[in-house]
Coordinates of C-alpha atoms in Angstrom, one line a residue:
Chain A
M1428 CA 93.0 96.9 89.8
S1429 CA 94.3 93.9 88.9
R1430 CA 98.4 92.3 89.0
D1431 CA 100.7 91.7 87.5
L1432 CA 101.9 88.3 88.7
F1433 CA 105.9 87.2 88.5
I1434 CA 107.1 83.6 88.9
F1435 CA 110.7 82.2 89.9
S1436 CA 110.1 79.5 90.6
S1437 CA 110.6 76.3 87.9
G1438 CA 107.6 74.3 87.3
T1439 CA 103.9 74.2 85.4
I1440 CA 101.7 76.3 84.8
K1441 CA 98.0 74.8 83.8
R1442 CA 94.4 75.9 83.2
K1443 CA 92.6 74.3 86.2
E1444 CA 89.7 74.5 87.4
N1445 CA 89.3 77.7 85.0
T1446 CA 91.8 79.4 87.0
I1447 CA 95.8 79.3 87.0
Y1448 CA 97.3 77.2 88.9
L1449 CA 101.6 76.6 89.7
E1450 CA 102.6 73.3 90.5
T1451 CA 106.2 73.7 91.3
N1452 CA 109.3 71.4 90.6
N1453 CA 109.4 70.7 94.6
G1454 CA 106.1 70.3 94.8
E1455 CA 104.0 73.2 96.1
R1456 CA 101.3 74.1 94.5
K1457 CA 99.6 77.7 94.1
F1458 CA 96.2 79.0 92.6
F1459 CA 95.5 82.4 91.0
P1460 CA 92.2 84.1 90.9
V1461 CA 92.7 85.1 86.9
E1462 CA 90.5 87.4 87.1
N1463 CA 93.1 90.1 88.7
I1464 CA 95.8 89.3 87.5
D1465 CA 96.7 91.9 84.2
S1466 CA 100.1 89.9 83.0
I1467 CA 102.5 86.9 84.1
H1468 CA 106.0 87.4 84.1
L1469 CA 107.8 84.3 83.9
F1470 CA 111.7 84.2 85.0
G1471 CA 111.8 80.8 85.8
E1472 CA 112.5 77.7 84.0
I1473 CA 108.0 77.1 83.4
E1474 CA 105.9 74.7 81.0
L1475 CA 103.0 76.4 79.0
N1476 CA 100.7 74.9 76.7
T1477 CA 98.6 75.5 74.7
K1478 CA 95.4 74.9 76.8
A1479 CA 96.5 77.5 79.0
L1480 CA 97.5 79.7 75.9
N1481 CA 94.3 79.5 74.5
F1482 CA 92.9 80.5 77.8
F1483 CA 95.0 83.4 78.4
A1484 CA 94.5 85.0 75.0
Q1485 CA 90.5 84.2 76.5
K1486 CA 91.4 86.1 79.6
N1487 CA 93.3 88.9 78.0
I1488 CA 96.5 88.2 80.0
V1489 CA 100.1 88.4 79.0
I1490 CA 102.9 86.3 79.4
H1491 CA 106.5 88.4 79.1
I1492 CA 109.3 85.8 79.5
Y1493 CA 112.3 87.2 80.9
N1494 CA 116.4 84.8 80.5
Y1495 CA 118.5 83.7 82.8
Y1496 CA 119.9 86.8 83.3
G1497 CA 116.5 88.6 84.1
Y1498 CA 116.0 90.2 80.4
Y1499 CA 113.6 90.1 78.2
S1500 CA 113.1 88.1 75.9
G1501 CA 109.6 88.3 74.6
S1502 CA 105.9 88.3 74.9
Y1503 CA 103.6 86.1 74.5
L1504 CA 100.2 88.6 73.1
P1505 CA 96.2 87.4 72.7
R1506 CA 95.0 87.9 69.1
E1507 CA 94.8 92.0 69.1
K1508 CA 90.8 93.0 69.2
N1509 CA 91.7 96.3 69.3
V1510 CA 92.8 97.5 65.9
S1511 CA 92.3 100.2 64.5
G1512 CA 93.3 100.9 60.4
E1513 CA 92.1 104.2 61.0
L1514 CA 95.3 104.5 64.0
L1515 CA 97.4 103.0 62.0
V1516 CA 98.0 105.8 59.0
R1517 CA 97.9 108.5 61.6
Q1518 CA 100.9 106.5 63.1
V1519 CA 102.6 105.8 60.0
Q1520 CA 101.1 109.5 58.7
H1521 CA 102.9 111.5 61.5
Y1522 CA 106.4 109.3 61.2
L1523 CA 107.0 110.9 58.3
D1524 CA 105.4 113.9 58.6
E1525 CA 109.2 115.4 59.8
E1526 CA 108.0 118.3 61.6
E1527 CA 105.3 116.5 63.4
R1528 CA 107.4 113.9 64.3
M1529 CA 110.1 115.8 65.5
Y1530 CA 107.3 117.3 68.3
L1531 CA 106.5 114.2 69.2
A1532 CA 109.9 113.2 69.6
Y1533 CA 110.9 116.1 71.4
S1534 CA 108.0 115.8 73.4
F1535 CA 109.0 112.0 75.1
V1536 CA 112.3 113.9 75.5
E1537 CA 111.3 116.2 77.6
G1538 CA 109.2 114.1 79.9
A1539 CA 112.1 112.2 80.5
L1540 CA 114.1 115.2 81.1
F1541 CA 111.4 116.8 83.4
H1542 CA 111.4 113.9 85.4
M1543 CA 115.2 113.5 85.8
Q1544 CA 115.5 116.6 87.2
R1545 CA 112.8 116.2 88.9
N1546 CA 114.3 113.4 90.6
L1547 CA 118.1 115.5 91.9
R1548 CA 116.1 117.8 92.7
E1549 CA 114.8 116.5 95.9
Y1550 CA 118.6 115.6 96.7
E1551 CA 120.9 118.0 97.8
N1552 CA 124.4 119.6 96.0
T1553 CA 122.5 118.7 92.5
N1554 CA 122.1 121.9 91.3
E1555 CA 124.6 121.8 89.0
F1556 CA 123.3 119.3 87.4
V1557 CA 120.4 119.9 87.4
I1558 CA 120.9 123.5 85.6
K1559 CA 123.5 121.1 82.6
I1560 CA 120.2 119.0 82.5
S1561 CA 118.0 122.3 81.5
Q1562 CA 120.4 123.3 79.2
E1563 CA 120.2 119.8 77.1
L1564 CA 116.9 120.5 77.4
E1565 CA 117.3 123.9 75.3
N1566 CA 119.6 122.5 73.2
A1567 CA 117.2 120.0 72.2
K1568 CA 114.7 122.6 71.1
N1569 CA 116.8 123.9 68.3
C1570 CA 117.2 119.9 67.4
K1571 CA 117.2 119.8 63.0
S1572 CA 117.1 116.0 63.4
I1573 CA 116.3 112.8 66.1
Q1574 CA 120.0 111.9 65.5
E1575 CA 121.0 115.6 66.9
L1576 CA 117.8 115.2 69.6
M1577 CA 119.0 111.7 70.4
G1578 CA 122.8 113.1 71.1
C1579 CA 121.0 116.0 73.5
E1580 CA 119.2 113.0 75.1
G1581 CA 122.6 111.3 75.6
R1582 CA 124.4 113.7 77.4
A1583 CA 121.8 114.8 79.4
R1584 CA 121.4 111.4 80.7
D1585 CA 125.1 111.2 81.0
V1586 CA 125.3 114.2 83.7
Y1587 CA 121.8 112.8 85.0
Y1588 CA 123.9 109.2 86.0
N1589 CA 127.3 111.4 86.7
A1590 CA 125.0 112.6 89.7
F1591 CA 124.0 109.4 91.2
N1592 CA 127.4 109.3 92.8
L1593 CA 126.0 112.3 95.3
I1594 CA 123.0 110.7 95.6
L1595 CA 123.7 107.1 96.8
K1596 CA 125.2 106.7 100.0
S1597 CA 127.4 103.5 100.3
K1598 CA 130.2 101.7 99.0
F1599 CA 128.3 101.2 95.8
F1600 CA 130.1 103.6 92.8
F1601 CA 128.8 104.3 89.8
E1602 CA 131.2 104.6 87.5
K1603 CA 129.3 104.6 83.7
R1604 CA 126.3 103.0 82.0
E1605 CA 126.8 99.7 80.9
K1606 CA 124.7 97.7 79.5
R1607 CA 125.2 94.3 77.4
P1608 CA 126.2 93.0 80.0
P1609 CA 125.9 95.2 83.1
T1610 CA 129.8 95.1 85.2
N1611 CA 128.5 97.0 88.6
P1612 CA 125.2 96.2 91.0
I1613 CA 123.7 100.0 89.9
N1614 CA 123.9 99.4 85.8
A1615 CA 122.5 95.8 86.6
L1616 CA 119.5 97.6 88.5
I1617 CA 119.5 99.9 85.8
S1618 CA 119.1 97.6 83.2
F1619 CA 116.9 95.0 85.4
G1620 CA 114.3 98.3 85.9
N1621 CA 114.5 99.2 82.7
S1622 CA 113.1 95.7 80.6
L1623 CA 110.2 95.7 84.0
I1624 CA 109.3 99.0 82.4
Y1625 CA 109.6 98.0 78.8
S1626 CA 107.0 94.9 79.0
T1627 CA 104.7 96.9 81.5
V1628 CA 104.4 99.9 79.3
L1629 CA 104.1 97.6 76.0
S1630 CA 101.2 95.3 78.0
E1631 CA 99.8 98.9 78.5
I1632 CA 99.9 99.5 74.2
Y1633 CA 98.2 96.4 73.9
K1634 CA 95.4 97.3 75.6
T1635 CA 95.0 100.9 72.6
Q1636 CA 94.8 100.9 69.1
L1637 CA 97.7 101.7 69.4
N1638 CA 100.9 99.8 67.2
P1639 CA 103.8 99.2 69.1
T1640 CA 106.4 98.9 66.0
I1641 CA 105.8 102.7 64.7
S1642 CA 107.6 104.5 67.1
Y1643 CA 109.2 108.2 66.7
L1644 CA 112.1 109.1 69.0
H1645 CA 113.6 105.7 68.1
E1646 CA 114.2 104.9 64.6
P1647 CA 111.2 101.9 64.3
R1648 CA 113.0 99.2 61.8
E1649 CA 114.9 97.6 65.1
R1650 CA 113.4 94.3 64.9
R1651 CA 111.0 95.6 68.4
F1652 CA 108.5 97.2 69.5
S1653 CA 110.1 100.4 69.6
L1654 CA 106.9 102.3 71.2
S1655 CA 107.2 101.7 74.1
L1656 CA 110.7 102.3 74.2
D1657 CA 109.8 106.0 73.6
L1658 CA 107.3 105.5 76.3
S1659 CA 109.4 104.4 78.2
E1660 CA 112.0 107.3 78.4
I1661 CA 109.4 108.9 80.4
F1662 CA 108.6 106.3 82.4
K1663 CA 112.0 105.7 83.7
P1664 CA 113.2 108.1 86.0
L1665 CA 109.7 108.4 87.0
I1666 CA 109.3 104.7 88.5
V1667 CA 112.8 102.9 88.2
D1668 CA 115.3 105.5 89.6
P1669 CA 113.6 106.1 92.8
I1670 CA 113.3 102.5 93.7
I1671 CA 117.4 102.2 93.2
F1672 CA 117.6 105.2 95.2
K1673 CA 115.3 103.7 98.1
L1674 CA 116.6 100.0 98.0
I1675 CA 120.2 101.5 97.8
N1676 CA 120.4 104.0 100.3
N1677 CA 117.9 102.2 102.5
N1678 CA 120.7 99.1 103.0
M1679 CA 118.4 96.8 101.3
L1680 CA 120.4 94.6 99.3
K1681 CA 123.6 93.0 100.2
D1682 CA 126.2 91.4 98.4
E1683 CA 124.7 88.0 98.1
D1684 CA 122.3 89.9 96.0
F1685 CA 124.2 90.4 92.9
D1686 CA 125.7 87.9 91.0
Q1687 CA 129.4 88.9 90.0
D1688 CA 132.5 88.4 88.0
V1689 CA 135.5 89.9 86.5
N1690 CA 132.9 91.4 83.5
Y1691 CA 129.6 90.8 84.5
C1692 CA 127.4 91.4 87.5
Y1693 CA 123.3 90.2 87.6
L1694 CA 120.7 90.3 90.3
T1695 CA 120.1 87.4 91.8
E1696 CA 117.0 86.0 92.7
S1697 CA 116.6 87.0 96.2
G1698 CA 118.3 90.2 94.4
R1699 CA 115.0 90.5 92.0
K1700 CA 112.5 89.4 94.0
K1701 CA 113.1 92.9 96.3
F1702 CA 113.8 94.9 93.5
L1703 CA 110.3 93.3 92.1
K1704 CA 108.6 94.1 95.5
E1705 CA 109.4 97.6 95.4
F1706 CA 108.7 98.0 91.5
D1707 CA 105.0 96.1 92.7
S1708 CA 103.9 98.3 95.2
K1709 CA 104.7 101.3 93.1
M1710 CA 102.9 100.6 90.4
E1711 CA 99.8 100.3 92.4
T1712 CA 101.1 103.4 94.2
T1713 CA 98.1 106.0 93.7
I1714 CA 97.9 110.1 92.7
K1715 CA 95.2 111.9 92.5
H1716 CA 94.6 112.5 89.1
R1717 CA 94.1 116.6 88.4
K1718 CA 91.8 116.4 85.4
L1719 CA 89.9 113.2 86.0
G1720 CA 89.5 114.2 90.0
R1721 CA 90.3 110.5 90.8
S1722 CA 93.1 108.3 92.0
V1723 CA 94.8 106.4 89.7
S1724 CA 97.5 104.3 90.2
Y1725 CA 101.1 104.4 88.3
K1726 CA 100.9 101.9 86.0
F1727 CA 97.1 103.5 84.9
L1728 CA 99.0 106.3 84.3
I1729 CA 101.0 104.8 81.7
R1730 CA 97.9 103.8 79.8
L1731 CA 96.7 107.4 80.0
E1732 CA 99.8 108.4 78.5
C1733 CA 98.9 106.3 75.6
Y1734 CA 95.6 108.0 75.4
K1735 CA 97.0 110.9 75.1
L1736 CA 99.2 110.0 72.1
I1737 CA 96.5 108.7 70.7
K1738 CA 94.3 112.0 70.8
H1739 CA 97.0 114.0 69.7
L1740 CA 97.6 111.9 66.4
L1741 CA 93.7 111.7 65.6
K1742 CA 94.1 115.7 65.8
D1743 CA 92.0 116.1 68.9
E1744 CA 94.4 117.2 71.2
I1745 CA 97.8 118.5 71.1
Y1746 CA 100.6 115.6 72.9
K1747 CA 101.8 117.2 76.3
P1748 CA 104.2 114.8 78.1
L1749 CA 103.3 113.8 81.7
K1750 CA 105.1 116.2 84.1
A1751 CA 104.6 114.6 87.6
W1752 CA 103.0 117.2 89.3
W1753 CA 102.8 116.4 92.6
Chain B
M1024 CA 88.3 97.5 98.3
F1025 CA 89.3 94.5 100.0
V1026 CA 86.9 91.9 101.0
I1027 CA 87.0 89.1 102.9
V1028 CA 84.5 85.9 102.0
T1029 CA 83.8 83.2 104.5
Y1030 CA 80.7 80.8 103.3
D1031 CA 79.3 77.6 104.9
I1032 CA 77.7 75.5 102.1
N1033 CA 76.0 71.7 102.2
E1034 CA 78.4 69.2 100.8
K1035 CA 76.8 69.0 97.6
R1036 CA 77.8 72.5 96.0
V1037 CA 80.6 73.9 98.4
D1038 CA 83.0 72.4 95.7
K1039 CA 81.5 75.3 93.2
V1040 CA 81.6 77.7 95.2
R1041 CA 85.4 77.7 96.0
R1042 CA 86.1 77.1 92.0
I1043 CA 84.2 80.5 91.6
L1044 CA 86.0 82.4 94.6
R1045 CA 89.0 80.8 93.9
R1046 CA 88.6 83.1 90.4
Y1047 CA 88.5 86.2 92.1
L1048 CA 90.3 85.6 95.6
S1049 CA 93.4 84.2 97.0
W1050 CA 92.3 80.9 99.1
V1051 CA 93.0 81.9 102.8
Q1052 CA 91.4 79.1 105.5
N1053 CA 88.7 76.2 104.8
S1054 CA 86.1 78.2 103.4
V1055 CA 87.9 81.5 103.8
F1056 CA 88.5 83.5 101.0
E1057 CA 90.4 87.2 100.8
G1058 CA 91.7 89.6 98.2
E1059 CA 91.1 93.4 96.4
I1060 CA 88.7 93.3 94.1
T1061 CA 87.1 96.2 92.2
I1062 CA 83.1 97.0 93.0
G1063 CA 81.8 95.5 89.7
K1064 CA 84.1 92.1 89.8
L1065 CA 82.9 91.6 93.3
E1066 CA 79.7 92.0 92.1
K1067 CA 80.1 89.2 89.1
C1068 CA 81.2 87.0 91.8
K1069 CA 78.3 87.4 94.0
K1070 CA 76.1 86.7 90.2
E1071 CA 78.1 83.9 89.4
L1072 CA 77.8 82.4 93.4
Q1073 CA 73.6 83.2 93.7
F1074 CA 73.1 80.8 90.6
V1075 CA 75.0 77.6 92.2
I1076 CA 74.4 77.7 95.6
V1077 CA 70.4 77.1 97.6
P1078 CA 69.0 80.2 99.7
E1079 CA 67.6 78.1 102.4
E1080 CA 71.1 76.0 102.6
D1081 CA 74.0 77.7 102.2
S1082 CA 75.2 81.0 102.9
I1083 CA 78.6 83.1 102.5
Y1084 CA 79.3 86.2 104.6
F1085 CA 81.0 88.9 102.3
Y1086 CA 83.3 91.1 104.6
I1087 CA 84.3 94.8 103.6
I1088 CA 87.2 97.0 103.7
E1089 CA 86.6 99.9 101.4
N1090 CA 90.4 101.3 102.1
K1091 CA 92.7 98.0 102.7
N1092 CA 95.0 100.6 104.9
N1093 CA 92.4 100.4 107.8
Y1094 CA 92.6 96.7 108.7
I1095 CA 95.2 94.6 110.7
K1096 CA 95.5 91.2 110.7
N1097 CA 97.4 89.6 113.6
V1098 CA 97.7 85.7 113.4
L1099 CA 98.5 82.7 115.9
G1100 CA 100.2 79.7 114.1
I1101 CA 101.3 79.2 110.7
E1102 CA 100.9 82.6 108.4
K1103 CA 100.2 80.9 104.9
D1104 CA 102.2 83.2 101.9
L1105 CA 99.5 84.8 100.3
D1106 CA 98.3 87.8 98.4
S1107 CA 102.2 87.7 97.3
Y1108 CA 102.5 88.2 93.7
V1109 CA 106.2 87.0 93.7
Y1110 CA 106.3 83.7 94.1

């Protein structure tokens, strides 16, 4: 039920009357119900003081900060209360054991490719792409090393992105995936969506005992929370891509939603807001969970994925990646 | 679930009540709050309010809507931008 708060305006965030209070530079004031807030995403220029930070730590609110271009740059995380030495040891053990690591890495790829195929099947004339992706999935089964596996995943992703031009109706044309900086609108949308997913997955990981720096598919040495990259693989095609298709095919985005120049393209504030509105409602969408027998939101599915991983690491139940059944 | 809270409180205590409600729900109009909340949180909120109010003088109404899709809100005049989490 608790929600994510996205702040674009510039101003000050304070603790006031035991809740979160935002005062923007143009004089608007707003209170937010602290009990219903799960994490805060800051896009504007915001001032914070230690009093506010202490308060967020007390309420277990995570703060994610994005830079001028909407890229994720860092987080303020409350002191970790959920630490588990045993789980950490197991996590490392599974990383060091090659077979175990391959199994988990393969599972993440499997989940990712499954959701890519699922997306493509919703549209016509995408059969050949679906077949190519299943071939890559077959290849992935026989991979001997993580590099090979990453190669399969990368090729499948190329095929998937090539199919975008069939799916997307309007004048937006997708040539190839480019990051840093994204050079066309589609790339800008993918980059922005992915950075949202990374931080959302990270907030969910922090609610469990998992250590976000030890990962299996991505190498864990890269000064980032690579476990959230691993888990994001599964959720990127499930959550971000349908939003992109919706925004473009329903003509919800206009030229002024992008800040374009010769060698870069970024979403403007209005574009980001439109994206976030869809993202927020997607995260709150609920589906009936087969095993739990109750409705769960997409956001909670991410947490369940973490719990499944913990069970696997503790040798309780073998990890199977989420495959959307609805 | 979705809840609308209206209250009539003696001036001496109204500030305390508003402060508590502000932590759980969004402010809509003078003496009216609304928003989505879980059953547990609502109970917690009610408990906190019980410590503040004087039952003989004050009253707080909770209108509970099980499913948010089942209510329609018509507005005349200004609608304040509320339940938005993109700001």
